[in-house]
XYZ file of C-alpha atoms in Angstrom:
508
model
C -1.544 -38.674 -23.477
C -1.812 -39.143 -19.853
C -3.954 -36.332 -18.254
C -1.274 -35.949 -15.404
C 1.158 -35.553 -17.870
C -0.806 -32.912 -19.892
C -1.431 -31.148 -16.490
C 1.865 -31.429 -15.947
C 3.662 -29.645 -19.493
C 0.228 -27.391 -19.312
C 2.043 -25.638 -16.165
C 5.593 -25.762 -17.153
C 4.448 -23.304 -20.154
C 2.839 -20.888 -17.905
C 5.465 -17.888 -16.528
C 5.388 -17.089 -12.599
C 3.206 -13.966 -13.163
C 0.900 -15.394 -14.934
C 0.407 -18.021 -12.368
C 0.155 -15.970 -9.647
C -2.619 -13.720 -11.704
C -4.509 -16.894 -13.159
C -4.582 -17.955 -9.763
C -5.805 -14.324 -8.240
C -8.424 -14.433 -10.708
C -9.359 -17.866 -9.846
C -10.007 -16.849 -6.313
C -12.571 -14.393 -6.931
C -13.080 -12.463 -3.450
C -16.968 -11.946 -3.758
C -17.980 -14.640 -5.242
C -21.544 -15.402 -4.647
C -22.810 -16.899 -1.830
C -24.356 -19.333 -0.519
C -24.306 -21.166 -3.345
C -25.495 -24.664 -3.980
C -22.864 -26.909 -3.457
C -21.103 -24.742 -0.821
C -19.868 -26.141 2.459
C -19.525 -22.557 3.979
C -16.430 -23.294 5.033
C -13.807 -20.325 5.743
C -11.280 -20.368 2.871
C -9.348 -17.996 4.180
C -6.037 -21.002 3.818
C -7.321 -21.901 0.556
C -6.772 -18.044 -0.802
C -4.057 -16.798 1.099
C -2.116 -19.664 2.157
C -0.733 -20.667 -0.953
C 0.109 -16.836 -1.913
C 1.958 -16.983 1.193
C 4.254 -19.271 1.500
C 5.336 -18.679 -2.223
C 6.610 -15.357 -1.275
C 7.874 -16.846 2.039
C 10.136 -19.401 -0.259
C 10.158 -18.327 -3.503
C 8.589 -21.519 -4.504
C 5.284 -21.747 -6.774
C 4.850 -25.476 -5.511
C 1.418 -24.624 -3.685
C 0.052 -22.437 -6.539
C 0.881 -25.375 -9.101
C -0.732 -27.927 -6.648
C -4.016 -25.530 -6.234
C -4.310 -25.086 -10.180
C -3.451 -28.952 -10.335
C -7.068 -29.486 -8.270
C -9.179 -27.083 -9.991
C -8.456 -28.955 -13.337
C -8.841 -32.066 -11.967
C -12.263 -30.887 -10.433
C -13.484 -29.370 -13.572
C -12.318 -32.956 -15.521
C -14.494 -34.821 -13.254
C -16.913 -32.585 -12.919
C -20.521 -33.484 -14.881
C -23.089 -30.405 -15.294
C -26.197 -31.963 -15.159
C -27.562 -30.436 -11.668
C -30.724 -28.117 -12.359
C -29.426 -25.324 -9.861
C -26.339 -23.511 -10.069
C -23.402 -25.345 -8.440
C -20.186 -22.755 -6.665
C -18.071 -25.241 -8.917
C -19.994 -23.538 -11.927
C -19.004 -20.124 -11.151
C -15.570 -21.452 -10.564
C -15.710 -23.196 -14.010
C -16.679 -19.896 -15.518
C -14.287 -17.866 -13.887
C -11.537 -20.198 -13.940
C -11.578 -20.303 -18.211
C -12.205 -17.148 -18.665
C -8.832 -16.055 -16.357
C -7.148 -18.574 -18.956
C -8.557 -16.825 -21.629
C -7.552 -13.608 -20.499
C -4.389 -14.718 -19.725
C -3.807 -16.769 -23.086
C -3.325 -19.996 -21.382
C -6.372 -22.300 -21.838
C -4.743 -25.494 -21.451
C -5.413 -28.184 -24.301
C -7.368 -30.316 -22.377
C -10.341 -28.143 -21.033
C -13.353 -29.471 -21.795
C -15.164 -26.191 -23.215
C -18.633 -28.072 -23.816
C -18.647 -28.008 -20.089
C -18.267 -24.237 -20.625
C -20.949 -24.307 -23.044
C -23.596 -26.527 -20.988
C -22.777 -23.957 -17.914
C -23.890 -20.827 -20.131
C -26.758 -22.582 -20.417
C -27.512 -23.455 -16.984
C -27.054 -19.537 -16.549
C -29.191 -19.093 -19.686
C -26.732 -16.938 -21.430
C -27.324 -15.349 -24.391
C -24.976 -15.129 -27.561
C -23.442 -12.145 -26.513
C -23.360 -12.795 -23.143
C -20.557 -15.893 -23.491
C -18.040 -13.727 -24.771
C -15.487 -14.871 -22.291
C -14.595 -10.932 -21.311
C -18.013 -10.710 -19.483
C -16.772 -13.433 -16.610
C -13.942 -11.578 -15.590
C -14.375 -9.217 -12.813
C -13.360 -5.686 -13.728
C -12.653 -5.173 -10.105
C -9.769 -7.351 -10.414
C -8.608 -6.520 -13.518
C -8.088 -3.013 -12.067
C -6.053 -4.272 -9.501
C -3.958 -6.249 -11.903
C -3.157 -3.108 -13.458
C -1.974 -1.226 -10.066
C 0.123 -4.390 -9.872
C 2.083 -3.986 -12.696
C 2.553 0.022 -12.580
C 4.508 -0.724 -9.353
C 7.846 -2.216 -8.703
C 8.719 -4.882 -6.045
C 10.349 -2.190 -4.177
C 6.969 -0.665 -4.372
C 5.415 -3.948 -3.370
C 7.474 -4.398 -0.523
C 6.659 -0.856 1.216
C 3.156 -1.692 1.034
C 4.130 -4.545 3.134
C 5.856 -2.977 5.398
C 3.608 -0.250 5.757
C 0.793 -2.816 6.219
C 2.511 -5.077 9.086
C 3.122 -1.425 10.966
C -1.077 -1.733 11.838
C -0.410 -4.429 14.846
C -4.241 -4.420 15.111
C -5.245 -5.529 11.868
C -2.306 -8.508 11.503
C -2.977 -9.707 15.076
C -2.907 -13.062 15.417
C -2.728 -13.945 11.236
C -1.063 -17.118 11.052
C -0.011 -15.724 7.269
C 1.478 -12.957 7.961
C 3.743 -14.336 9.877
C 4.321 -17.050 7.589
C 5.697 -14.075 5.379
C 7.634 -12.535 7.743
C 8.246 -8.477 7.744
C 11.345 -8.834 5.364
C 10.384 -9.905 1.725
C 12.339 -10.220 -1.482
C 9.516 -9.566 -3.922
C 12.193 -9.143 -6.861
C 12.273 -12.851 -8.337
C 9.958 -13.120 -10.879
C 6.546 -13.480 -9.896
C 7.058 -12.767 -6.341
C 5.650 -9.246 -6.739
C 2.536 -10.182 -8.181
C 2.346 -12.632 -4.814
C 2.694 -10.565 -2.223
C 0.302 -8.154 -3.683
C -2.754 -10.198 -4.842
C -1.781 -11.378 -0.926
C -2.355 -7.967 0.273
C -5.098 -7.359 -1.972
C -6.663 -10.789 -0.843
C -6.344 -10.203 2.884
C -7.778 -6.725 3.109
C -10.752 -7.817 1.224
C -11.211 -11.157 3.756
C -10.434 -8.413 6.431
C -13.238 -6.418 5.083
C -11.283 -3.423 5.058
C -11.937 -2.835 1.197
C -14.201 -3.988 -1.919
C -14.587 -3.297 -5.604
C -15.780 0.122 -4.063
C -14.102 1.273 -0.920
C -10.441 1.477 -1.711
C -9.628 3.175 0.646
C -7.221 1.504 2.935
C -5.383 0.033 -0.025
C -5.017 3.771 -1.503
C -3.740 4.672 1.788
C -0.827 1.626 1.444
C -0.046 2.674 -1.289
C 0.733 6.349 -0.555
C 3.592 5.606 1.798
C 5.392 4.100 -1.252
C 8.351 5.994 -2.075
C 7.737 7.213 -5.548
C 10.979 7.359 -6.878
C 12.122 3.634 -5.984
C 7.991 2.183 -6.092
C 6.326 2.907 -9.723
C 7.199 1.508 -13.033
C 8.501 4.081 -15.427
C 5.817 6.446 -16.514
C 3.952 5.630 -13.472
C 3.253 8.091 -10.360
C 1.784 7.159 -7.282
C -1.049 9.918 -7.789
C -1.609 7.796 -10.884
C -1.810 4.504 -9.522
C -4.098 6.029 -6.579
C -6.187 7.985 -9.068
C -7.094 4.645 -11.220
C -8.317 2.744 -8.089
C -10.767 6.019 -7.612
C -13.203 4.721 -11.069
C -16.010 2.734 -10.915
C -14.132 -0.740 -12.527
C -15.684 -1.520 -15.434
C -12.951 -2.713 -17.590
C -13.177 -4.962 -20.934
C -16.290 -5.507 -22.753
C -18.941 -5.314 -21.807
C -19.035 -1.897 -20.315
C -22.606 -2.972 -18.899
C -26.329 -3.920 -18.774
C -28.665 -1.363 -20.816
C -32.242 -1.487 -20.576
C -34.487 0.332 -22.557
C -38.019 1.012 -21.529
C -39.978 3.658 -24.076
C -43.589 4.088 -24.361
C -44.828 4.506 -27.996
C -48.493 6.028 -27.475
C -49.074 9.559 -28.291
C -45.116 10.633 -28.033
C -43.868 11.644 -31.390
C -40.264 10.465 -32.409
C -40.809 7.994 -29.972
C -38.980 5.498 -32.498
C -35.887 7.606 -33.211
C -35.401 7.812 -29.869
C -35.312 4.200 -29.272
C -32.650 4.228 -32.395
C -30.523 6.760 -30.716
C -30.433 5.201 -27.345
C -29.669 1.469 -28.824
C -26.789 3.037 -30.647
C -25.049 4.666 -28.031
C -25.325 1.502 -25.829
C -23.883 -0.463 -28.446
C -20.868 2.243 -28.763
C -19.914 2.250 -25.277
C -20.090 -1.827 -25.251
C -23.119 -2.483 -23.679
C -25.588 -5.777 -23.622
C -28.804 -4.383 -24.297
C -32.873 -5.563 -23.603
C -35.014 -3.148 -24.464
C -39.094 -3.249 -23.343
C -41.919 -1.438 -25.544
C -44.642 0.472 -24.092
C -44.340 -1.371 -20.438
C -46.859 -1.792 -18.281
C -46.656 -2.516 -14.330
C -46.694 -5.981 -15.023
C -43.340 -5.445 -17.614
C -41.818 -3.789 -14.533
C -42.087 -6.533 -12.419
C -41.269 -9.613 -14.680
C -38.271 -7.016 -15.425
C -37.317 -6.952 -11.791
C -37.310 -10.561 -11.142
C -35.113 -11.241 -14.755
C -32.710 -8.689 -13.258
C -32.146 -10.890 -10.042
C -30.377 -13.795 -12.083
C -27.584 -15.125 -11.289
C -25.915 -14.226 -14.817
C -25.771 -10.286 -14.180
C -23.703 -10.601 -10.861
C -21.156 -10.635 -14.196
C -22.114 -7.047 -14.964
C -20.181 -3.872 -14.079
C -22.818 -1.653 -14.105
C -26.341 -0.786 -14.813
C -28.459 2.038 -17.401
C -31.703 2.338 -17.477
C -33.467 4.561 -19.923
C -37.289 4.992 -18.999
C -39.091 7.397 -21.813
C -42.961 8.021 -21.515
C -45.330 10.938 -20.724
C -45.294 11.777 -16.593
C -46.305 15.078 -14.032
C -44.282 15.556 -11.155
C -44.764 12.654 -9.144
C -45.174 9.908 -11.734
C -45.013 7.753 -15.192
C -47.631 6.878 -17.937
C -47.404 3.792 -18.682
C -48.691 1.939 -22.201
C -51.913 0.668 -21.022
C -52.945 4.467 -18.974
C -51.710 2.989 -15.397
C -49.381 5.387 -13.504
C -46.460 4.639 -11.409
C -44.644 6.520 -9.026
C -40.600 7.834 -9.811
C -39.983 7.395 -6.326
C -41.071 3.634 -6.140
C -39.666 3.079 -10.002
C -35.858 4.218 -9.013
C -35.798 3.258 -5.305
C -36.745 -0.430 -6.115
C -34.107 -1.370 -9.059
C -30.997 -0.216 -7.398
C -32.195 -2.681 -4.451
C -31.275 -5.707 -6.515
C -28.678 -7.873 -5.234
C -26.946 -8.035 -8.566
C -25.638 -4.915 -9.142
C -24.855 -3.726 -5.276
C -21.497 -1.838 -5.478
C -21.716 -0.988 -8.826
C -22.673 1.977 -10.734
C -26.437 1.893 -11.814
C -27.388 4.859 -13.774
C -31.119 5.800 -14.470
C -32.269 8.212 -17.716
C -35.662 9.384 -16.702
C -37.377 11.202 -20.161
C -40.702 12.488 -19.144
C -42.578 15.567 -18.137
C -42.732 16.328 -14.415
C -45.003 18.822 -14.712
C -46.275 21.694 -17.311
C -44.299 24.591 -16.240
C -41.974 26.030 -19.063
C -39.208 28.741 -18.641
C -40.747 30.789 -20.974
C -38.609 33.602 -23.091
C -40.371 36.627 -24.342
C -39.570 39.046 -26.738
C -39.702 39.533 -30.212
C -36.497 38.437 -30.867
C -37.055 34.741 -29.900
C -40.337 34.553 -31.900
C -39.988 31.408 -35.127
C -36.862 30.519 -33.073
C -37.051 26.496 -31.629
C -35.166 23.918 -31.811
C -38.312 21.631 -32.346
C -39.256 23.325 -35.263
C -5.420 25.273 -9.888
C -6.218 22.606 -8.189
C -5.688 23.267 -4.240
C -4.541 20.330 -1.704
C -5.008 20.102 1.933
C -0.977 19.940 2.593
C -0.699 21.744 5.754
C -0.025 20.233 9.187
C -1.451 22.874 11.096
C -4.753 22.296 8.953
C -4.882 18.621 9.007
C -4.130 18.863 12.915
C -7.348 20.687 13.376
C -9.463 18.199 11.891
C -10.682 15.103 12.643
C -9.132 12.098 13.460
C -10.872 9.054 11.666
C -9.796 5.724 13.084
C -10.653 2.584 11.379
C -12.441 1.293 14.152
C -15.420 3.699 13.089
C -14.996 2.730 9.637
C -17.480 0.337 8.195
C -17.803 -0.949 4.423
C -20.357 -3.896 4.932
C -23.734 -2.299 5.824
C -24.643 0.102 2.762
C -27.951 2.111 1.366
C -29.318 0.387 -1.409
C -29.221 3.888 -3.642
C -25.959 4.388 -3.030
C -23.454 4.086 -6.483
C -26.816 5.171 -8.336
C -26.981 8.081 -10.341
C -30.225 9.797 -11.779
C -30.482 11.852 -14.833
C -33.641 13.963 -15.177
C -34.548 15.460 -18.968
C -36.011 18.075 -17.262
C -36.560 19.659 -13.562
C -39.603 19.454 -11.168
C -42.688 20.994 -12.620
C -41.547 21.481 -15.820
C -41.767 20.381 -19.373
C -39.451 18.076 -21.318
C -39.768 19.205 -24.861
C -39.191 17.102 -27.756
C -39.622 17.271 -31.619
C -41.776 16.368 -33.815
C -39.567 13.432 -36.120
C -36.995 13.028 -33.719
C -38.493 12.955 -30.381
C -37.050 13.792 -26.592
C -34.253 16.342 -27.328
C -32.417 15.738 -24.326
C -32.112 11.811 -25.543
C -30.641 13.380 -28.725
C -28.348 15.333 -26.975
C -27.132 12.869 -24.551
C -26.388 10.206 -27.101
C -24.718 12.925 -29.356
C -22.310 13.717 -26.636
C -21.485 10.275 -24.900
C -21.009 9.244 -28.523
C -18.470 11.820 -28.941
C -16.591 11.602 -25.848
C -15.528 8.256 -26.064
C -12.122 7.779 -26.006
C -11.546 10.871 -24.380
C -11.534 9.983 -20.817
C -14.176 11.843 -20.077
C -16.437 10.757 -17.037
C -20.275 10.435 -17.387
C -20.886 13.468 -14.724
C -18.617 15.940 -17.023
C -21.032 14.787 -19.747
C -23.865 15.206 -17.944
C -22.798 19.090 -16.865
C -21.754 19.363 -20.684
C -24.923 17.994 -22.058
C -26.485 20.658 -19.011
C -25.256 23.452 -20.793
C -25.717 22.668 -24.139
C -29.878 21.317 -23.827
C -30.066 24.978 -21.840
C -28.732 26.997 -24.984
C -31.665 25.829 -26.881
C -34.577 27.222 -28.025
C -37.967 25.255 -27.948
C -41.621 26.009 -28.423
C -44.915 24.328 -27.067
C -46.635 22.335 -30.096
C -50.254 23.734 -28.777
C -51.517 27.072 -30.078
C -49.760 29.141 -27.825
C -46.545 28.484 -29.698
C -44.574 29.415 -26.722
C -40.907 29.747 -26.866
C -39.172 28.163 -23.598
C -36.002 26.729 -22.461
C -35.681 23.430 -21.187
C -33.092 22.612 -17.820
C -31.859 18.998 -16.946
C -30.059 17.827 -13.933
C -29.166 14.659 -12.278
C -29.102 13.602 -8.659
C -25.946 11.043 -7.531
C -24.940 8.693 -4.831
C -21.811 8.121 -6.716
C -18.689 7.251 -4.633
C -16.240 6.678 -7.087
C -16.059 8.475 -10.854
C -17.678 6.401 -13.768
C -16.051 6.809 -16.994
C -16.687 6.557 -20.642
C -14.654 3.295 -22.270
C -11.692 4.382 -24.194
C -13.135 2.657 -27.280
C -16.315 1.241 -29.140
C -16.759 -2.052 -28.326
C -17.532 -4.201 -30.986
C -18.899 -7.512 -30.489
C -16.699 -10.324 -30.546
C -17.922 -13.487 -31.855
C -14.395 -15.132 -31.841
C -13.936 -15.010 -28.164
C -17.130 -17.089 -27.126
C -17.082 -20.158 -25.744
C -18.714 -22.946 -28.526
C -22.212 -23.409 -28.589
């Protein structure tokens, strides 16, 4: 059959929302750049333009034509360039949308697919389809579809109100302030417009939310969600760390073996939970400075700007300022958690560091001969008033910035134990606060629960127990953890074990 006509029937079978969210997807706000291949060219027309004038006449003419020259791209496109091309993150992102979507026309070639997963050296697991999509957009496709066109169309309104932010966009206009957003498809549109444009505007990313949230607060609640829906809902899911689908994330696992007793359980332990919350996993045995490094530079691939977020486990002997490593060297904390969260491929995402060591030999010892044999190693208030918000102060958003940020911000570091102090483990099982940690991640899943409140749970419960030195003394003590975080949004827990899905990967 003709591949016109193919194109042709492939795009007859796909609905109007599905179009307008396989072509959302397709136009990936932060993809990477520069990229070989790229012409740097604004495409500010090619993302909004067609959005535009779709809601402006009700007409999914420039969408079809837009998909029309991606597939015809992709048809006569040959992978045989050494670097990585723009047109093979398009590739990627453009079949795995389809995927997603369930409308993977006939005709792709998927050993194109395959020959790109190789340019990006992909593993097995990594070419499950659900690791291309961006979780950032998949969370707005959900705030999408828990509002109603009416919903869609006071966000407009609301948004052509700030004269200084529309000035002088040729596609707003095109759009005019009116909008019927009720024929199908047309809601989807106009928001993945709005969406779009603030992001090109760089008045919001897969982190700051901010001035989208604020949109969508002046919807009228009654006439703007979809039934079951509230706009405190809608606001509230924008206000997690996206990290939607498998995988949840990148897990590495650094342990040294030498001289640290259940060293191997706790490797065990840690793999398991990773693989219950659906992460990809590498994990690195007794590292050395060198291991750190070659680490480092794996991390900067291209292949984990895919990633949603980052844990690292690092488990070894240490004092207050530093690491053992396997071969004696020391390194210091500081330099060890201030130089991963630096790398370009996770920026804006959460990155989430387990540091199991001593940081000192300090113990909070009990005494008494009642703890002697005992050891574990053997209404919410608002700010609603005017006269209170009056007072305070006024925030405009021409002292608002989102481009420039700290490279430790959306990191979060977990300490076994606090400054000075031991970090006790057992004999057969090692580090107790590993135990602990998996024990309760593992049992929260599913329950909403957000990796802080697990952190303060798993706080409270390594606190309650008793240990006792392994020297002579046989002192009893009790061990406290804590965490430091540069969060700015909530990370949570996936709703369900992710099991890997071998039927969902492109062919070899």
């Amino acid at each position: 059959m003709d591949e016109v006509i193919q194109v042709t029937q492939w795009l007859s079978s796909i609905t109007p929302r599905k179009k307008a969210k396989l072509f959302f997807f397709t136009t990936h706000a932060d993809a990477p750049s520069p990229m070989v291949g790229s012409n740097d060219v604004d495409t500010h027309e090619e993302t909004q333009l067609p959005l535009a004038t779709t809601v402006a006449l009700h007409n999914f003419k420039n969408i079809d034509e837009f998909l029309k020259k991606k597939v015809n791209t992709f048809s006569c496109y040959n992978v045989i360039e050494n670097e990585i091309t723009k047109t093979d993150y398009e590739y990627l992102r453009f079949y795995s949308a389809c995927k997603y979507l369930d409308v993977v026309p006939p005709f792709l070639d998927l050993e194109k697919i395959s020959a790109i997963q190789n340019k990006f050296e992909m593993t097995d697991e990594e070419r499950d389809y659900r690791l291309l999509l961006d979780s950032a957009d998949l969370v707005l496709e959900k705030v999408c579809d828990s509002l109603k066109p009416a919903g869609v169309s006071q966000m407009w309104t609301a948004l052509r109100k700030d004269r200084n932010l529309i000035r002088g966009v040729k596609t707003i206009d095109i759009i005019g302030f009116f909008v019927d957003p009720n024929p199908t498809g047309i809601k989807e549109c106009l928001f993945f417009f709005i969406v779009r444009f603030l992001q090109k505007a760089d008045k919001i990313n897969r982190v700051n939310t901010n001035r989208l949230e604020r949109l969508i607060a002046q919807c009228d609640e009654s006439s703007s969600c979809e039934e079951g829906k509230t706009i405190d809902f809608i606001i509230d899911s924008l206000r997690f760390y996206p990290t939607e689908l498998y995988p949840f994330g990148f897990c590495l696992i650094m342990r040294v073996i030498e001289g640290r007793d259940g060293a191997m359980q706790e490797i065990e332990k840690t793999m398991e939970i990773s693989r219950h919350l659906g992460m990809i996993t590498h994990t690195e045995k007794n590292p050395t400075k060198e291991t750190i490094e070659l680490v480092k530079k794996e991390l900067m691939k291209p292949k984990y700007q895919f990633y949603s977020s980052f844990t690292c486990w690092f488990m070894s002997h240490g004092d207050s300022n530093s690491m053992v490593l396997a071969d004696g060297e020391t390194i210091e904390r500081e330099w060890f958690l201030t130089s991963f969260p630096d790398i370009s491929t996770f920026q804006l995402k959460p990155k989430v560091f387990f540091m199991v060591s001593c940081r000192g030999a300090n113990k909070f010892s009990l005494k008494g001969d009642e703890f002697e044999g005992q050891s574990a190693t053997c209404d919410y208030y608002g700010i609603g008033s005017a006269l209170i918000r009056n007072r305070m102060l006024d925030i405009t958003d021409s002292v608002r910035d989102i481009s420039y940020v700290q490279p430790m911000m959306d990191t979060l570091v977990a300490y076994s134990t606090i400054l000075d102090h031991l970090s006790g483990r057992a004999n057969t099982h090692g580090s107790i606060y590993v135990d602990r940690a998996c024990v309760l991640m593992s049992e929260n899943i599913s329950r909403g629960r957000s990796l802080t409140e697990i952190l303060e749970h798993l706080s409270q419960d390594l606190h309650e127990i008793l240990q006792e030195t392994m020297d002579e003394d046989r002192i009893v003590y009790k061990q406290a953890c804590h965490y430091d975080s540069f969060f700015r949004k909530t990370l949570k827990l996936p709703y369900t074990r992710h099991p890997k899905e071998d039927v969902h990967s492109a062919p070899q």
